[in-house]
């Protein structure tokens, strides 16, 4: 069996547990916490997403970009020293900033503990995230799955104890993250000690100014791109807060996260498997990357699109199972969210290539899409609320997809799916399934059990047809 087949099965099976935990926690905690509390939680999480860019995410981008370069030169020790030096400087700045913000803005004093816990959770989670990136780049699928699944399990158990045993409120979200990340925070420190010939944090920052400058410039460009990504996907929360109430924001944020997670975890499985291959080719064989993309993108579509389609068709049932009663009203936005996430996954192919060739196009594309999204949100959210927010975000991601694909100069992709019958037949079956779905509902209103059986039948038939026609799909 080919390595990528083993890896994709490992990542898929491994993702089922965190996915199950995530879906199990939603109906539990949406019955315990109020929409207003989820509104506060959503605003804090989104705000810290932007803070995360300056302190955590740009380092992650540099790891993805430069790991193979340092490894090929047998200089991983140098890279690890740089990473740990910058990280601990950022720790100091972020914690001090947290106290200063609450001092300068007295209205935030009531959230001081919550913000402090979020600071620590952000730092520990970011540090563990660096280790997970290295495991993915090294192709260590089982180890990655073990660590990520363990974090999810420990976090869930601690969250249950804090809420139902000790009656904590939303601060339990962040404290459970800190405790679940801490063992793996120590594990990464041990990894650094083992793989670093000499640990000399801060000193290396003075001795490696050239590579630091290169990494910093790349990090700035990546950071600006990430900020625009966040604005594109979550900037609508601030506009909702301006024009609508906190409860509506809480409903939108919870439904959006559940919908996004249902697809994004599988997208993660795909890219966890193929990212080591993609980054290796971009570093060492970039002239042939288009040929590899022409093989990978159809696989992505065949693997991810059926999930997107069936989650969209059965959005009402998904909301009934995964959300508390007060949140289920938002089920109508689920199709927009999952399709937007699907487009974001395709964008990743073109974005990664452009980061190695001409990163300015990535930044321009995201800025353009974000401006469109913000303008449309200000126009339509006051009247249509979170329905407009979900639709405009999906539309903006679709526009971004065409821009990045055009700038990537990959033209043959549009012919791949229609020229190969082993790709078109599974997609035709999805079309037939969709038509059947609506015909059934013209004559009667099926109950939850019927919908589950019907959806499973369509899904497993698709799997059977796809595998039958594409026995070498993952080779």
XYZ file of C-alpha atoms in Angstrom:
475
model
C 0.000 0.000 0.000
C 1.297 3.403 -0.933
C 2.356 5.734 1.864
C -0.200 8.413 0.979
C -3.004 5.813 1.215
C -1.816 4.834 4.692
C -1.486 8.463 5.722
C -4.884 9.532 4.471
C -6.502 6.605 6.277
C -4.559 7.418 9.438
C -5.516 11.089 9.309
C -9.127 10.228 8.460
C -9.551 7.700 11.257
C -7.673 9.996 13.609
C -9.898 12.951 12.702
C -13.044 10.999 13.554
C -12.367 11.208 17.291
C -11.804 14.996 17.494
C -14.747 15.397 15.101
C -16.940 13.248 17.347
C -15.797 15.205 20.412
C -16.534 18.494 18.664
C -19.984 17.419 17.542
C -20.777 15.858 20.929
C -19.746 18.980 22.818
C -21.980 21.256 20.744
C -25.400 19.878 21.807
C -24.130 19.589 25.396
C -22.766 23.096 25.808
C -25.320 24.932 23.637
C -27.884 23.676 26.152
C -25.778 24.949 29.070
C -24.473 28.326 27.877
C -26.711 31.089 26.539
C -26.559 32.717 23.078
C -25.331 35.900 24.810
C -22.413 33.999 26.373
C -21.534 32.496 23.011
C -21.711 36.002 21.583
C -19.088 37.229 24.091
C -16.986 34.115 23.477
C -17.197 34.618 19.719
C -16.086 38.252 19.909
C -13.116 37.397 22.145
C -12.068 34.479 19.936
C -12.284 36.562 16.776
C -10.390 39.480 18.317
C -7.642 37.134 19.453
C -7.508 35.633 15.979
C -6.010 38.930 14.829
C -3.679 39.125 17.829
C -2.652 35.543 17.063
C -1.340 36.640 13.652
C 1.317 38.925 15.155
C 2.425 36.549 17.892
C 1.840 32.990 16.627
C 0.617 32.499 13.057
C 3.418 34.222 11.148
C 5.906 31.885 12.834
C 3.767 28.937 11.703
C 3.915 30.259 8.136
C 7.704 30.455 8.365
C 7.844 26.863 9.621
C 5.859 25.667 6.616
C 7.963 27.748 4.246
C 11.484 27.182 5.610
C 11.473 23.798 7.357
C 12.513 21.795 4.290
C 15.084 24.441 3.365
C 16.808 24.188 6.760
C 16.442 20.410 6.791
C 18.129 20.059 3.391
C 21.078 22.049 4.783
C 21.141 20.048 8.053
C 20.414 23.259 9.964
C 17.203 22.362 11.808
C 18.910 23.204 15.097
C 19.286 26.793 13.914
C 15.628 27.015 12.886
C 14.403 25.629 16.227
C 16.551 28.145 18.100
C 15.059 30.972 16.065
C 11.506 29.734 16.649
C 11.866 29.350 20.410
C 13.599 32.729 20.758
C 10.877 34.629 18.928
C 8.146 32.701 20.726
C 9.322 33.568 24.240
C 9.767 37.229 23.306
C 6.177 37.184 22.055
C 5.013 35.540 25.298
C 6.407 38.404 27.339
C 4.917 41.089 25.072
C 1.478 39.460 24.886
C 1.054 38.950 28.629
C 2.187 42.504 29.447
C -0.131 43.846 26.741
C -3.056 41.962 28.267
C -2.664 43.781 31.583
C -2.135 47.143 29.872
C -5.290 46.819 27.775
C -7.508 46.159 30.792
C -5.825 49.065 32.619
C -6.301 51.497 29.721
C -9.880 50.358 29.004
C -11.655 50.075 32.397
C -14.823 48.666 30.802
C -12.881 45.454 30.113
C -12.071 44.890 33.804
C -15.012 42.516 34.226
C -13.434 40.308 31.557
C -9.860 40.507 32.926
C -9.707 36.861 34.054
C -11.269 35.722 30.789
C -8.752 37.714 28.730
C -5.800 36.509 30.814
C -6.867 32.884 30.365
C -7.272 33.473 26.638
C -3.735 34.913 26.456
C -2.246 31.821 28.086
C -4.414 29.462 26.012
C -3.305 31.244 22.840
C 0.380 30.883 23.700
C 0.300 27.250 24.826
C -1.893 26.260 21.882
C 0.374 28.088 19.447
C 3.494 26.395 20.790
C 1.887 22.955 20.551
C 0.741 23.914 17.046
C 4.370 24.386 15.955
C 5.123 20.823 17.003
C 2.100 19.500 15.098
C 3.269 21.334 11.961
C 6.674 19.654 12.229
C 5.019 16.243 12.604
C 2.946 16.904 9.479
C 5.977 18.079 7.496
C 7.858 14.956 8.566
C 4.932 12.776 7.469
C 4.523 11.297 10.972
C 0.803 10.730 10.599
C 0.248 8.405 13.568
C 2.122 10.617 16.006
C 0.248 13.699 14.792
C -3.101 11.947 15.161
C -2.214 10.692 18.650
C -1.255 14.141 19.923
C -4.151 16.041 18.320
C -6.698 13.437 19.472
C -5.281 13.446 22.997
C -5.577 17.239 23.211
C -9.220 17.044 22.077
C -10.071 14.289 24.565
C -8.360 15.915 27.560
C -9.924 19.277 26.724
C -13.415 17.759 26.528
C -13.119 15.891 29.837
C -11.786 18.952 31.670
C -14.522 21.101 30.127
C -17.209 18.717 31.396
C -15.734 18.733 34.901
C -15.404 22.505 35.068
C -18.942 23.195 33.861
C -21.039 20.452 35.456
C -18.962 19.640 38.551
C -17.636 23.089 39.477
C -20.289 25.257 37.743
C -17.835 27.386 35.750
C -19.178 29.608 32.991
C -17.464 30.492 29.673
C -14.015 30.873 31.276
C -14.025 27.059 31.346
C -13.399 27.062 27.575
C -9.993 28.697 27.960
C -8.867 27.037 31.185
C -9.557 23.582 29.729
C -7.479 24.511 26.662
C -4.534 25.523 28.860
C -4.580 22.293 30.869
C -5.012 20.062 27.805
C -2.147 21.765 25.935
C 0.326 21.798 28.817
C 1.601 18.155 28.557
C 2.286 18.616 24.847
C 3.867 22.014 25.471
C 6.439 20.146 27.575
C 6.746 17.442 24.893
C 7.761 20.029 22.299
C 10.328 21.515 24.683
C 11.844 18.036 25.054
C 11.827 17.645 21.253
C 13.684 20.943 20.881
C 16.241 19.886 23.477
C 16.785 16.573 21.707
C 17.082 18.033 18.193
C 19.122 21.123 18.988
C 22.881 20.782 19.212
C 23.108 23.907 21.333
C 20.208 25.832 22.812
C 21.130 29.494 22.586
C 17.921 31.522 22.435
C 18.195 35.267 21.807
C 21.920 35.009 20.954
C 21.046 33.464 17.610
C 18.843 36.461 16.806
C 21.995 38.589 16.731
C 24.054 36.123 14.687
C 21.513 35.226 11.984
C 20.312 38.639 10.852
C 20.150 37.723 7.154
C 17.854 34.725 7.498
C 15.869 36.535 10.188
C 15.243 39.400 7.794
C 14.116 36.981 5.085
C 11.823 35.140 7.491
C 10.485 38.384 8.927
C 9.612 39.803 5.503
C 7.929 36.544 4.528
C 6.205 36.511 7.916
C 4.887 40.052 7.432
C 3.442 39.169 4.021
C 1.965 35.933 5.398
C 0.683 37.755 8.473
C -1.094 40.388 6.404
C -2.595 37.605 4.307
C -3.803 35.801 7.431
C -5.350 39.015 8.787
C -7.301 39.481 5.572
C -8.322 35.807 5.773
C -9.697 36.402 9.256
C -11.434 39.586 8.146
C -12.955 37.669 5.264
C -14.210 34.805 7.434
C -15.048 36.580 10.698
C -15.192 40.339 10.197
C -18.962 40.045 9.813
C -19.242 39.348 13.576
C -18.260 42.927 14.376
C -20.787 44.265 11.873
C -23.461 41.993 13.359
C -22.597 43.381 16.796
C -23.100 46.935 15.480
C -26.450 46.405 13.747
C -27.990 43.373 15.515
C -28.145 42.031 19.089
C -25.645 39.842 20.954
C -27.989 36.851 20.919
C -28.135 36.825 17.109
C -24.357 37.079 16.999
C -24.099 34.079 19.352
C -26.426 31.990 17.180
C -24.529 32.888 14.010
C -21.124 32.222 15.551
C -22.145 28.798 16.904
C -23.882 27.647 13.711
C -20.995 28.949 11.592
C -18.404 27.107 13.687
C -20.305 23.812 13.636
C -20.883 24.032 9.873
C -17.299 25.015 9.170
C -15.941 22.239 11.386
C -18.007 19.545 9.647
C -16.099 20.207 6.414
C -12.849 21.747 7.615
C -11.783 18.644 9.554
C -11.930 16.578 6.363
C -10.099 19.289 4.454
C -7.487 19.026 7.198
C -7.240 15.269 6.610
C -6.581 15.893 2.930
C -3.921 18.554 3.395
C -2.302 16.776 6.351
C -1.708 13.901 3.953
C -0.536 15.813 0.896
C 1.080 18.964 2.350
C 4.484 17.293 2.911
C 4.467 16.276 -0.765
C 3.262 19.719 -1.953
C 5.826 21.679 0.060
C 8.633 19.337 -0.976
C 7.779 19.829 -4.662
C 7.460 23.596 -4.242
C 10.891 23.718 -2.627
C 12.696 21.261 -4.926
C 10.654 20.833 -8.145
C 8.442 23.902 -8.507
C 8.485 23.870 -12.326
C 6.374 20.679 -12.306
C 3.956 21.693 -9.533
C 1.099 22.344 -11.990
C 1.170 18.704 -13.120
C 0.929 17.570 -9.514
C -1.955 19.980 -8.885
C -3.803 18.576 -11.897
C -3.689 15.247 -10.086
C -4.425 16.519 -6.563
C -7.290 18.986 -7.078
C -9.706 16.403 -8.584
C -8.930 14.176 -5.596
C -9.826 17.054 -3.312
C -13.142 17.595 -5.110
C -14.083 13.904 -5.060
C -13.138 13.633 -1.377
C -14.655 16.852 0.022
C -17.555 17.870 -2.231
C -19.965 15.032 -1.272
C -19.652 16.019 2.402
C -20.381 19.641 1.489
C -23.413 18.631 -0.559
C -24.959 16.260 1.985
C -24.397 18.601 4.942
C -26.152 21.290 2.878
C -29.092 19.070 1.928
C -29.588 17.812 5.474
C -28.793 21.094 7.213
C -32.007 21.063 9.247
C -31.266 17.570 10.559
C -27.645 18.522 11.293
C -28.815 21.511 13.338
C -31.373 19.400 15.220
C -28.735 16.846 16.228
C -25.801 19.145 16.977
C -27.347 22.334 18.356
C -29.441 23.342 21.326
C -33.005 24.472 20.698
C -32.218 28.201 20.836
C -29.536 27.830 18.142
C -31.383 25.634 15.610
C -33.073 28.568 13.939
C -29.769 29.284 12.187
C -29.794 26.040 10.158
C -30.597 27.918 6.936
C -27.084 29.394 6.748
C -25.340 25.998 6.913
C -25.227 25.474 3.094
C -23.573 28.867 2.578
C -20.966 28.183 5.268
C -19.946 24.715 4.062
C -19.666 25.815 0.431
C -17.581 28.799 1.516
C -15.286 26.436 3.422
C -15.044 24.194 0.353
C -13.913 27.158 -1.767
C -11.355 28.103 0.907
C -9.871 24.616 0.644
C -9.406 24.934 -3.118
C -7.923 28.393 -2.579
C -5.214 26.757 -0.476
C -3.674 25.060 -3.530
C -3.233 28.322 -5.409
C -2.304 30.331 -2.326
C 0.548 27.977 -1.392
C 1.967 28.040 -4.917
C 1.853 31.837 -5.074
C 3.594 32.113 -1.689
C 6.580 30.408 -3.306
C 6.409 32.376 -6.555
C 4.718 35.750 -6.068
C 3.173 36.272 -2.640
C 1.922 39.780 -3.474
C -0.907 38.258 -5.530
C -2.108 36.312 -2.493
C -2.251 39.478 -0.413
C -3.959 41.461 -3.186
C -6.546 38.734 -3.685
C -7.472 38.542 -0.026
C -7.602 42.337 0.336
C -9.877 42.570 -2.709
C -12.213 39.805 -1.468
C -12.265 41.230 2.060
C -13.201 44.735 0.876
C -16.054 43.290 -1.198
C -17.230 41.261 1.805
C -17.138 44.205 4.221
C -19.002 46.519 1.819
C -21.713 43.920 1.183
C -22.022 43.226 4.912
C -22.572 46.893 5.731
C -25.223 47.074 3.006
C -27.182 43.892 3.766
C -26.610 42.900 7.421
C -28.779 45.743 8.849
C -31.775 44.304 6.968
C -31.075 40.572 6.633
C -28.859 39.857 9.664
C -26.689 36.753 9.721
C -28.270 35.408 6.511
C -26.511 38.197 4.640
C -23.273 37.581 6.554
C -23.183 33.905 5.528
C -24.044 34.589 1.880
C -21.592 37.462 1.334
C -18.701 35.503 2.888
C -19.338 32.570 0.555
C -19.613 34.882 -2.451
C -16.338 36.607 -1.534
C -14.537 33.252 -1.213
C -15.857 32.269 -4.636
C -14.520 35.491 -6.178
C -11.164 34.933 -4.450
C -10.995 31.406 -5.880
C -11.158 32.686 -9.454
C -8.600 35.414 -8.797
C -6.000 33.073 -7.236
C -6.564 30.393 -9.882
C -6.018 32.956 -12.639
C -2.832 34.320 -11.048
C -1.529 30.771 -10.541
C -1.653 30.237 -14.313
C -3.103 26.741 -14.039
C -5.445 26.552 -17.012
C -5.813 22.843 -17.656
C -7.688 22.234 -14.409
C -11.030 23.204 -15.915
C -10.825 20.250 -18.303
C -9.857 17.552 -15.815
C -13.237 16.683 -14.319
C -15.116 16.651 -17.640
C -12.516 14.679 -19.613
C -12.216 11.702 -17.257
C -15.293 9.520 -16.919
C -14.093 8.071 -13.610
C -14.436 11.598 -12.191
C -17.686 12.604 -13.895
C -19.790 9.528 -13.014
C -19.502 10.010 -9.208
C -20.410 13.689 -9.632
C -23.377 12.755 -11.847
C -24.539 10.401 -9.084
C -24.419 13.319 -6.641
C -26.636 15.274 -9.041
C -29.130 12.393 -9.221
C -29.097 12.110 -5.415
C -29.858 15.825 -5.092
C -32.802 15.617 -7.500
C -34.134 12.548 -5.640
C -33.817 14.404 -2.334
C -36.090 17.220 -3.510
C -38.569 14.900 -5.272
C -39.090 12.934 -2.042
C -39.832 16.165 -0.167
C -42.386 17.246 -2.746
C -44.673 14.420 -1.623
C -44.095 14.131 2.129
C -42.117 15.546 5.031
C -39.732 12.788 6.206
C -38.824 12.385 9.864
C -35.297 12.440 11.295
C -34.767 8.666 11.115
C -35.779 8.502 7.448
C -33.469 11.407 6.600
C -30.521 9.732 8.350
C -31.093 6.432 6.500
C -31.600 8.244 3.196
C -28.464 10.358 3.613
C -26.342 7.345 4.593
C -27.595 5.415 1.553
C -26.658 8.221 -0.848
C -23.289 8.739 0.817
C -22.196 5.093 0.871
C -23.392 4.561 -2.689
C -21.203 7.503 -3.708
C -18.240 5.986 -1.852
C -18.820 2.627 -3.563
C -19.072 4.160 -7.059
C -16.050 6.415 -6.554
C -13.796 3.641 -5.261
C -14.999 1.243 -7.966
C -14.082 3.722 -10.711
C -10.966 5.141 -9.063
C -9.045 2.234 -7.591
C -5.824 4.181 -8.063
C -7.256 7.471 -6.826
C -4.940 7.802 -3.835
C -1.822 6.373 -5.388
